[in-house]
Coordinates of C-alpha atoms and ligand atoms in Angstrom, one line a residue:
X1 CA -25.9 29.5 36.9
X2 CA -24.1 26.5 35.3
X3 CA -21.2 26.0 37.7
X4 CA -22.4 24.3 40.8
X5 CA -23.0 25.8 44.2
X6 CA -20.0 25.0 46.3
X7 CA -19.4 25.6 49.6
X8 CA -15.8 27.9 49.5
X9 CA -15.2 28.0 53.3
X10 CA -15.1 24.3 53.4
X11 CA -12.8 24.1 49.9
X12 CA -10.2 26.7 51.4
X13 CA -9.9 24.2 54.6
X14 CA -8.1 22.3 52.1
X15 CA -4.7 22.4 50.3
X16 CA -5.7 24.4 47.0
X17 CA -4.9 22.3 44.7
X18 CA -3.9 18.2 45.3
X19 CA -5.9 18.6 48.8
X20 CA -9.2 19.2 46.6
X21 CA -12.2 17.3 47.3
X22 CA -12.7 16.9 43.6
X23 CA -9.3 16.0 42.9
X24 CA -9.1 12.6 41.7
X25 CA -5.4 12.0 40.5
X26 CA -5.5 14.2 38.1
X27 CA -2.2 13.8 36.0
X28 CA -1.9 18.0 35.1
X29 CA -3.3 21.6 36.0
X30 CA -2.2 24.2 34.0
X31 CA -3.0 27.7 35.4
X32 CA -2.6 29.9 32.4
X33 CA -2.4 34.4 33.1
X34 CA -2.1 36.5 30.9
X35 CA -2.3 40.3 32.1
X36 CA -2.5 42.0 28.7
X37 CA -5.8 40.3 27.7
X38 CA -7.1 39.2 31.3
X39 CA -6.7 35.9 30.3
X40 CA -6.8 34.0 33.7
X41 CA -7.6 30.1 32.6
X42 CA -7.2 26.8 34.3
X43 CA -6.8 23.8 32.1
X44 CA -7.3 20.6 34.1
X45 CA -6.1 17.1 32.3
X46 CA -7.6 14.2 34.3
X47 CA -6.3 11.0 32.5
X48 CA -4.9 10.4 28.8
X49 CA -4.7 6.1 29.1
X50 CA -7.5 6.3 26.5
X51 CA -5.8 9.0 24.5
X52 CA -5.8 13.0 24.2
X53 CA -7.8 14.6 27.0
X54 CA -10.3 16.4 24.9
X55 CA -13.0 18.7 26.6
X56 CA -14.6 21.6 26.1
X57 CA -13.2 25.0 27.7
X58 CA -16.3 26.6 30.0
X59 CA -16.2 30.5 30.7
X60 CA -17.9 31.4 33.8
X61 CA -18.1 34.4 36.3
X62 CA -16.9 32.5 39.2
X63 CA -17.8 33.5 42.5
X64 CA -14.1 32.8 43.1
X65 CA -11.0 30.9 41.9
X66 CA -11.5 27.5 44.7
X67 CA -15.0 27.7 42.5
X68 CA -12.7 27.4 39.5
X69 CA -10.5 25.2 40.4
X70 CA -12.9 22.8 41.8
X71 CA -15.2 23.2 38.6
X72 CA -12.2 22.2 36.3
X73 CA -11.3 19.7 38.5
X74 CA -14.6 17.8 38.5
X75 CA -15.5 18.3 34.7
X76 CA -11.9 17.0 33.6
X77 CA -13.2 13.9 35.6
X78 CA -16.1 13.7 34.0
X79 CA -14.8 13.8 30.8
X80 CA -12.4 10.9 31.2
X81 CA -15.4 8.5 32.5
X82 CA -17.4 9.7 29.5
X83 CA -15.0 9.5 27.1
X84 CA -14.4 5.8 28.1
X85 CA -18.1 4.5 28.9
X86 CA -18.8 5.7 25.3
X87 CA -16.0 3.2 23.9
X88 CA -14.2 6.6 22.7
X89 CA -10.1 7.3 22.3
X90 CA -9.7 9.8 24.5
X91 CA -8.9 11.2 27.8
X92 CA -10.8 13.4 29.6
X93 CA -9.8 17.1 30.3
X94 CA -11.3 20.2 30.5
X95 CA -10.9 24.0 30.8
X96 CA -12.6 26.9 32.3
X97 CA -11.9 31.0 31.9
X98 CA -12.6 32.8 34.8
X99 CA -14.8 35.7 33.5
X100 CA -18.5 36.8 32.1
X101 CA -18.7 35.4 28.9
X102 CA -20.7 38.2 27.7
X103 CA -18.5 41.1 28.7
X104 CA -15.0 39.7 28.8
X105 CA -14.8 37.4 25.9
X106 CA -12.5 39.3 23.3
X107 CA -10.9 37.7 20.2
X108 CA -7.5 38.6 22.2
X109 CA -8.2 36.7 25.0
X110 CA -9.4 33.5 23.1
X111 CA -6.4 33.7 20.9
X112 CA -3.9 34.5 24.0
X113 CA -6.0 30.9 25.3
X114 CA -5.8 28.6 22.5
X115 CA -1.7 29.5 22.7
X116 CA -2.2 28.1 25.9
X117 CA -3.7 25.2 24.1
X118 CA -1.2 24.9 21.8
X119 CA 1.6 24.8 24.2
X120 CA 0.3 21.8 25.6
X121 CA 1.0 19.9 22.6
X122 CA -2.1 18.3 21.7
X123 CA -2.2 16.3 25.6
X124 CA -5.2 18.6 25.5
X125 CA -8.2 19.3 22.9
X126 CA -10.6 21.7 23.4
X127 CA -13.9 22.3 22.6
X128 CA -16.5 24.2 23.4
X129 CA -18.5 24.6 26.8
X130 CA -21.1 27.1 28.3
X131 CA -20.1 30.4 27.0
X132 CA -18.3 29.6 24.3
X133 CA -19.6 29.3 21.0
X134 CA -18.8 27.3 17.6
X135 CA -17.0 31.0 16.1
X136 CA -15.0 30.6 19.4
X137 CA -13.2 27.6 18.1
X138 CA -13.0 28.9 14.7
X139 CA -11.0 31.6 16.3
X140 CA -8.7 29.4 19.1
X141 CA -8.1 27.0 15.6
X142 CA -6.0 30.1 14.1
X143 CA -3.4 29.3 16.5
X144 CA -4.0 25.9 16.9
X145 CA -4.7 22.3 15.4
X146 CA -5.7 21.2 19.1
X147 CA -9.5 21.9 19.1
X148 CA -12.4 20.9 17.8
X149 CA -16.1 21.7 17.5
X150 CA -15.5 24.0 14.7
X151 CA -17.9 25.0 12.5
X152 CA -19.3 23.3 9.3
X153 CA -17.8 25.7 7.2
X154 CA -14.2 25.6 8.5
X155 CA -14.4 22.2 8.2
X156 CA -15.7 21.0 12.0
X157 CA -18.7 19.0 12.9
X158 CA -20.3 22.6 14.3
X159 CA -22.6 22.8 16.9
X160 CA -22.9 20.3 19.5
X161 CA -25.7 20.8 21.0
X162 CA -28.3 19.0 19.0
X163 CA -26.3 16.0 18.7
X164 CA -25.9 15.9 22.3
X165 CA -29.8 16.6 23.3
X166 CA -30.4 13.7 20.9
X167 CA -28.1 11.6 22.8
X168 CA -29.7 12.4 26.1
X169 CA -33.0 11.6 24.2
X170 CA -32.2 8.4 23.4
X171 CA -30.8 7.6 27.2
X172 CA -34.1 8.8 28.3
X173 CA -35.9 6.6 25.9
X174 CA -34.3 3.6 27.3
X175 CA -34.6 4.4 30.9
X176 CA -38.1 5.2 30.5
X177 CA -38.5 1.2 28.8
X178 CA -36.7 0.4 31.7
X179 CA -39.0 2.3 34.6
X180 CA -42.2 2.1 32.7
X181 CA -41.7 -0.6 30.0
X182 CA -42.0 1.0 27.0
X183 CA -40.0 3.7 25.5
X184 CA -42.6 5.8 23.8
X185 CA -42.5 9.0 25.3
X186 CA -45.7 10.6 24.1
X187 CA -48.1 11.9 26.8
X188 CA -45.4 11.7 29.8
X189 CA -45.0 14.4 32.0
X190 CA -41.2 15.6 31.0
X191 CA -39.9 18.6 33.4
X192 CA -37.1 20.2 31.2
X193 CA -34.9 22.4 33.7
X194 CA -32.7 24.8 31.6
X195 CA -33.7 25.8 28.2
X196 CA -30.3 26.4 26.6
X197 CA -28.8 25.0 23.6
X198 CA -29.5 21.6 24.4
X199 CA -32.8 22.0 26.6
X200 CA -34.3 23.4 23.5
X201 CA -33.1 20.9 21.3
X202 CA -34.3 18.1 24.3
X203 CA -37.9 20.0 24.1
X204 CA -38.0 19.6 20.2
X205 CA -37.4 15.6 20.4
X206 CA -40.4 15.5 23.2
X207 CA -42.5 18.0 21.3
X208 CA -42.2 15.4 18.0
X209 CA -43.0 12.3 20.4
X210 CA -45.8 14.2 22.3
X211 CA -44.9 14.3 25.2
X212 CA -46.3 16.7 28.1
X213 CA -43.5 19.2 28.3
X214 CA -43.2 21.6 31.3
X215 CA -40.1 23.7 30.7
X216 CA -38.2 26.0 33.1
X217 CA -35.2 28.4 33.5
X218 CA -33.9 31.5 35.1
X219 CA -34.5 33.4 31.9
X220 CA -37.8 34.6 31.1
X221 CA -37.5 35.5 27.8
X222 CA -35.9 32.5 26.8
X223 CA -38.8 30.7 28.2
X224 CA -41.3 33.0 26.2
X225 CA -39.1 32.0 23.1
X226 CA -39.7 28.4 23.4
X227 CA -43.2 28.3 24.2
X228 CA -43.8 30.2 20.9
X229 CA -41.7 27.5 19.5
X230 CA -43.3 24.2 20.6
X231 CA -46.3 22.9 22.6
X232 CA -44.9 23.3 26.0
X233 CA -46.1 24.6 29.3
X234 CA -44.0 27.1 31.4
X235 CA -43.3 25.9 35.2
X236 CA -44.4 28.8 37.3
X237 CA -43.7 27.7 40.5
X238 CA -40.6 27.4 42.1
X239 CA -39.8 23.7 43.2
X240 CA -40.4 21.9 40.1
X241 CA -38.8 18.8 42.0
X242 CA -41.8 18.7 44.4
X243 CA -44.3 18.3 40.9
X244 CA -45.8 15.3 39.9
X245 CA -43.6 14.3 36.5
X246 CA -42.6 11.2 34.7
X247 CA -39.7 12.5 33.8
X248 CA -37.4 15.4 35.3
X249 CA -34.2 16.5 33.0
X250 CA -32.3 18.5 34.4
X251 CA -30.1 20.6 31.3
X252 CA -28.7 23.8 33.5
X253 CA -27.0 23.0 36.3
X254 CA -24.9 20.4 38.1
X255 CA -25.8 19.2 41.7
X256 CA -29.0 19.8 41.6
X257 CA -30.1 15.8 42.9
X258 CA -29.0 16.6 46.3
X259 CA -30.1 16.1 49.7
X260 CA -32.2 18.3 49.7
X261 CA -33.8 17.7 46.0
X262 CA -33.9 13.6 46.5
X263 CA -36.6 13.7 49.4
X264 CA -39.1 15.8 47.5
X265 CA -38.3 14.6 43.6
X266 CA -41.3 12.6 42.5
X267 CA -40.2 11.8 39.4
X268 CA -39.7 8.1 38.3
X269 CA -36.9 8.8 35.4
X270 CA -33.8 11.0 35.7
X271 CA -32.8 11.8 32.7
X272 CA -31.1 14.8 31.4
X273 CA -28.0 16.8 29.8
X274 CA -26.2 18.4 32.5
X275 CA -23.1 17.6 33.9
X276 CA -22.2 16.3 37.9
X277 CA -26.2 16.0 38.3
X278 CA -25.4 14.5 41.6
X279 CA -24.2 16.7 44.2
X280 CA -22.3 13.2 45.8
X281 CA -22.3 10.5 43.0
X282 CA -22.1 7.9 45.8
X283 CA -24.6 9.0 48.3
X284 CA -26.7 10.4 46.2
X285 CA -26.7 7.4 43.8
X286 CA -27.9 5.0 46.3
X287 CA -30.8 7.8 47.7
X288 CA -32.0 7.3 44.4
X289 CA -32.2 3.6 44.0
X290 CA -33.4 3.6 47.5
X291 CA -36.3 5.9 46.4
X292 CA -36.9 3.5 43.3
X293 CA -36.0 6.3 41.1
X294 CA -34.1 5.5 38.0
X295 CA -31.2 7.7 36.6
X296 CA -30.0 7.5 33.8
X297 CA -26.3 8.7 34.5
X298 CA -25.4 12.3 33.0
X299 CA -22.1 11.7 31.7
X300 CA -23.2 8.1 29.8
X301 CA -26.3 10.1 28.1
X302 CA -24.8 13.3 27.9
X303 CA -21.9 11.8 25.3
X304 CA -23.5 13.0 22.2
X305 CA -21.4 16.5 21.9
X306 CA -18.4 14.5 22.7
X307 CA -18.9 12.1 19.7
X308 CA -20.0 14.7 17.2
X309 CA -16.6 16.5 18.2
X310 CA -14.2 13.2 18.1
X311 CA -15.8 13.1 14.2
X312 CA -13.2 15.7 13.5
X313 CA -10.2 14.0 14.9
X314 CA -11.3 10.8 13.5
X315 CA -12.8 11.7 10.4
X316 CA -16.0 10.3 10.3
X317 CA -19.1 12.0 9.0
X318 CA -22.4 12.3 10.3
X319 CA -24.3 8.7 9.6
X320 CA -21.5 7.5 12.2
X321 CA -22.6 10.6 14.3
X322 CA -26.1 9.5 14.7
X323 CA -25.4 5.3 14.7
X324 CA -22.8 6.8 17.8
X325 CA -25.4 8.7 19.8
X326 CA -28.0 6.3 19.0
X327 CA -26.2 3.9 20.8
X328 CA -26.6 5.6 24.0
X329 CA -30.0 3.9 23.9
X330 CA -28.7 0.5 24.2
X331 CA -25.6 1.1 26.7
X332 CA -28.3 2.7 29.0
X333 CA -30.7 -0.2 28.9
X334 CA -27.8 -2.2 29.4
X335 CA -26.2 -0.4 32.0
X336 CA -29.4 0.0 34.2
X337 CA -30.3 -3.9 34.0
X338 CA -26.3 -4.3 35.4
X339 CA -27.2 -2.2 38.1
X340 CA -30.0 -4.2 39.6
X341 CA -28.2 -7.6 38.3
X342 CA -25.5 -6.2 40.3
X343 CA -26.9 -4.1 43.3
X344 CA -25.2 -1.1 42.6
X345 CA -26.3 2.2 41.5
X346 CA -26.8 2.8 37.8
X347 CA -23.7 5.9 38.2
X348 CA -21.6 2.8 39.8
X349 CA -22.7 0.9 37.1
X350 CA -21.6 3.2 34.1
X351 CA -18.7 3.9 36.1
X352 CA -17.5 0.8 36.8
X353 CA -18.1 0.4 32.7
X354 CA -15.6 3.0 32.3
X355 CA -12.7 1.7 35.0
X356 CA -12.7 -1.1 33.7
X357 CA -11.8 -0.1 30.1
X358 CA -9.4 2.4 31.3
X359 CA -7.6 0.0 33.2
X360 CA -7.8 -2.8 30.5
X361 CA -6.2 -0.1 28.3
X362 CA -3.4 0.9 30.7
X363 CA -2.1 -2.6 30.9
X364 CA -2.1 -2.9 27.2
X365 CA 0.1 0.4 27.0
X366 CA 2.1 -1.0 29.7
Ligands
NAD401 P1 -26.6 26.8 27.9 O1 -25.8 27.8 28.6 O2 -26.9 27.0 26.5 O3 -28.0 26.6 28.7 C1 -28.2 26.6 30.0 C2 -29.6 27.1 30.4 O4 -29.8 26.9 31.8 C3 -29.7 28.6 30.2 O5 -30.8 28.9 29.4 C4 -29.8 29.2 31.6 O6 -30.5 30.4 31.7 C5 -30.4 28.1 32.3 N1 -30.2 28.1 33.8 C6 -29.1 28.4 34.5 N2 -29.3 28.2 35.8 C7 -30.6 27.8 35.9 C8 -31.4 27.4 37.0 N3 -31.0 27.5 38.2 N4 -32.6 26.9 36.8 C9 -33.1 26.8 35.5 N5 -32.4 27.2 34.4 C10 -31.2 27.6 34.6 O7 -25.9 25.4 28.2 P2 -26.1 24.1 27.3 O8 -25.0 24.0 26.2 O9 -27.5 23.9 26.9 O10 -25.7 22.9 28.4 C11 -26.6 22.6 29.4 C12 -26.0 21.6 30.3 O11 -25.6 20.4 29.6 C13 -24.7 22.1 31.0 O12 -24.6 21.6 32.2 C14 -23.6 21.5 30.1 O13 -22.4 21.4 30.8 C15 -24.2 20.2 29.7 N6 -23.7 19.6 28.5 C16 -23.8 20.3 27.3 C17 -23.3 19.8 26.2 C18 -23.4 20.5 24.8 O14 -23.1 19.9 23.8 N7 -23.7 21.8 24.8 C19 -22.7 18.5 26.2 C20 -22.6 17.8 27.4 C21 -23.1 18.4 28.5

């Protein structure tokens, strides 16, 4: 399960919507329904100072709709802080369909969404998320110029994924040169957690720079597929946290450094793909740099997908794709020796990265 485990009693204490824990002034929420094609869609815009709010539109069988809501609310977030700490023109938004990707997803409803889209007038761009896929866009783009992540062929930068797992491979690279002092991977003990699009990708960066690669996911045969793939190890227990490791990336879900996670983790590098990695970004942050453990914050190293998708709004082709990403290396680094410079937590640090851009920014426009 992608969407992280959340706690409904204690979300329908609150008002639904502004009295959200995970709402952080965000400027719009858009609940879109549509009854003839069971269309039931949140779109949640965050903050536009830096531009558009572009994000990708997740579809997920949510327990419920507080699950939604505080999903969209939280990734919309995310997206404005990655947008920015990446030096990108955009805002961050988001959107989620309520719904099993594999059952409900019709060409209907995706069309009936992207009208949704559209409606907006470009304050949001979409893109894709978990359950969607590259033909998605192709479709919603019928009815709309506001998305992105389309394929090659149409035009689009296509897939994501790989640009993204690249990214996250390069933020691991620098925060292993930070925690070990060098950043050559091969024979460290790498815990992949979630073998998706990106986890496989991550795995086929590792496998090229040897590294020991234990992989592991709710999916059997997905894991069967990859280990006839690469030179990788299946996890067969269940708490890979508690494993001796180098490295642990965690590519499924969110929230998974948590309370009870941090005690056990024995890793010495956080590094991976998914998004809202820690349950409470403050808390959580400083358990970490208490423990000694460095993390490399998901949304900074994450930012591949993001800049292979702003390519089609800004024209640029893929050598800019790859110096982009690439640069994740260097912004980690950075961002990690600002930490300690600064005695904040490598999140705060990235974070603080980001404010202060967004804020610079909203002065300008002011
Ligand atoms: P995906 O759906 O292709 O893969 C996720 C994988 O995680 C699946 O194989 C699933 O079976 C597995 N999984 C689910 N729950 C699990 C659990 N409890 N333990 C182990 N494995 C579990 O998704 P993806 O596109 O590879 O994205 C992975 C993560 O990275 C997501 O959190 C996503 O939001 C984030 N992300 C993706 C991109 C991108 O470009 N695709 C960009 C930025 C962030």
């Amino acid at each position: 399960m992608i969407t992280e485990v959340v706690n409904t009693k204690e979300l329908q204490k609150l008002d639904p919507v502004f009295g959200q824990m995970s709402f952080d002034n965000h400027e719009q929420i858009v609940f879109c329904n549509d009854k003839d094609t069971g269309l039931k869609a949140i779109i949640g815009i965050h903050n536009t100072v830096m531009g558009p709010a572009l994000g990708g539109t997740r579809m997920w069988n949510y327990n419920n709709e507080w699950e939604a809501v505080n999903d969209v609310l939280r990734l919309s977030r995310g997206m404005t802080y990655k947008a920015a700490v990446t030096g990108l023109n955009l805002g961050g938004g988001k959107a989620v369909i309520i719904g099993d990707a594999k059952t409900q997803k019709t060409p209907e409803l995706m069309l009936r969404f992207g009208e949704f889209v559209h409606s907006l007038s470009g304050k949001y761009i979409t893109a894709e998320d978990v359950g969607m896929a590259t033909s998605d866009m192709d479709l919603v783009r019928t009815v709309t110029p506001y998305v992105t992540g389309i394929s090659e062929e149409k035009g689009g930068a296509g897939n994501p994924s790989p640009i993204t797992a690249y990214g996250v491979f390069m933020g691991m690279k620098a925060a292993a040169k930070y925690a070990f002092g060098s950043d050559i991977l091969e024979d460290k003990v790498v815990y992949v957690e979630g073998i998706g699009n990106v986890g496989e990708a991550l795995v086929e960066n590792l496998s090229n720079e040897g590294a020991k690669i234990y992989i592991s996911d709710i999916n059997r045969e997905r894991l069967e597929e990859i280990r006839d793939k690469y030179s990788v190890t299946i996890y067969e227990g269940d708490n890979l946290y508690a494993e001796e490791m180098d490295i642990y990336a965690p590519c499924a879900l969110g929230a998974t450094i948590n309370d009870e996670t941090i005690s056990q983790i024995k890793a010495k590098v956080i590094a991976g793909a998914a998004n809202n990695q820690l349950a409470e970004e403050q808390k959580h942050g400083i358990l970490l740099r208490e423990k000694g453990i460095v993390y490399a914050p998901d949304f900074l190293i994450n930012a591949g997908g993001i800049i292979n998708v702003y390519a089609e709004l800004e024209n640029y082709g893929r050598k800019e794709i790859v110096r982009k990403t690439e640069n994740i290396y260097n912004t980690t680094l950075e961002i990690l020796k600002n930490a300690e410079i600064n005695g904040v937590t490598t999140h705060q640090a990235a974070f603080d990265v980001a404010q202060s851009r967004i804020d610079a920014r909203k002065l300008k426009n002011s």
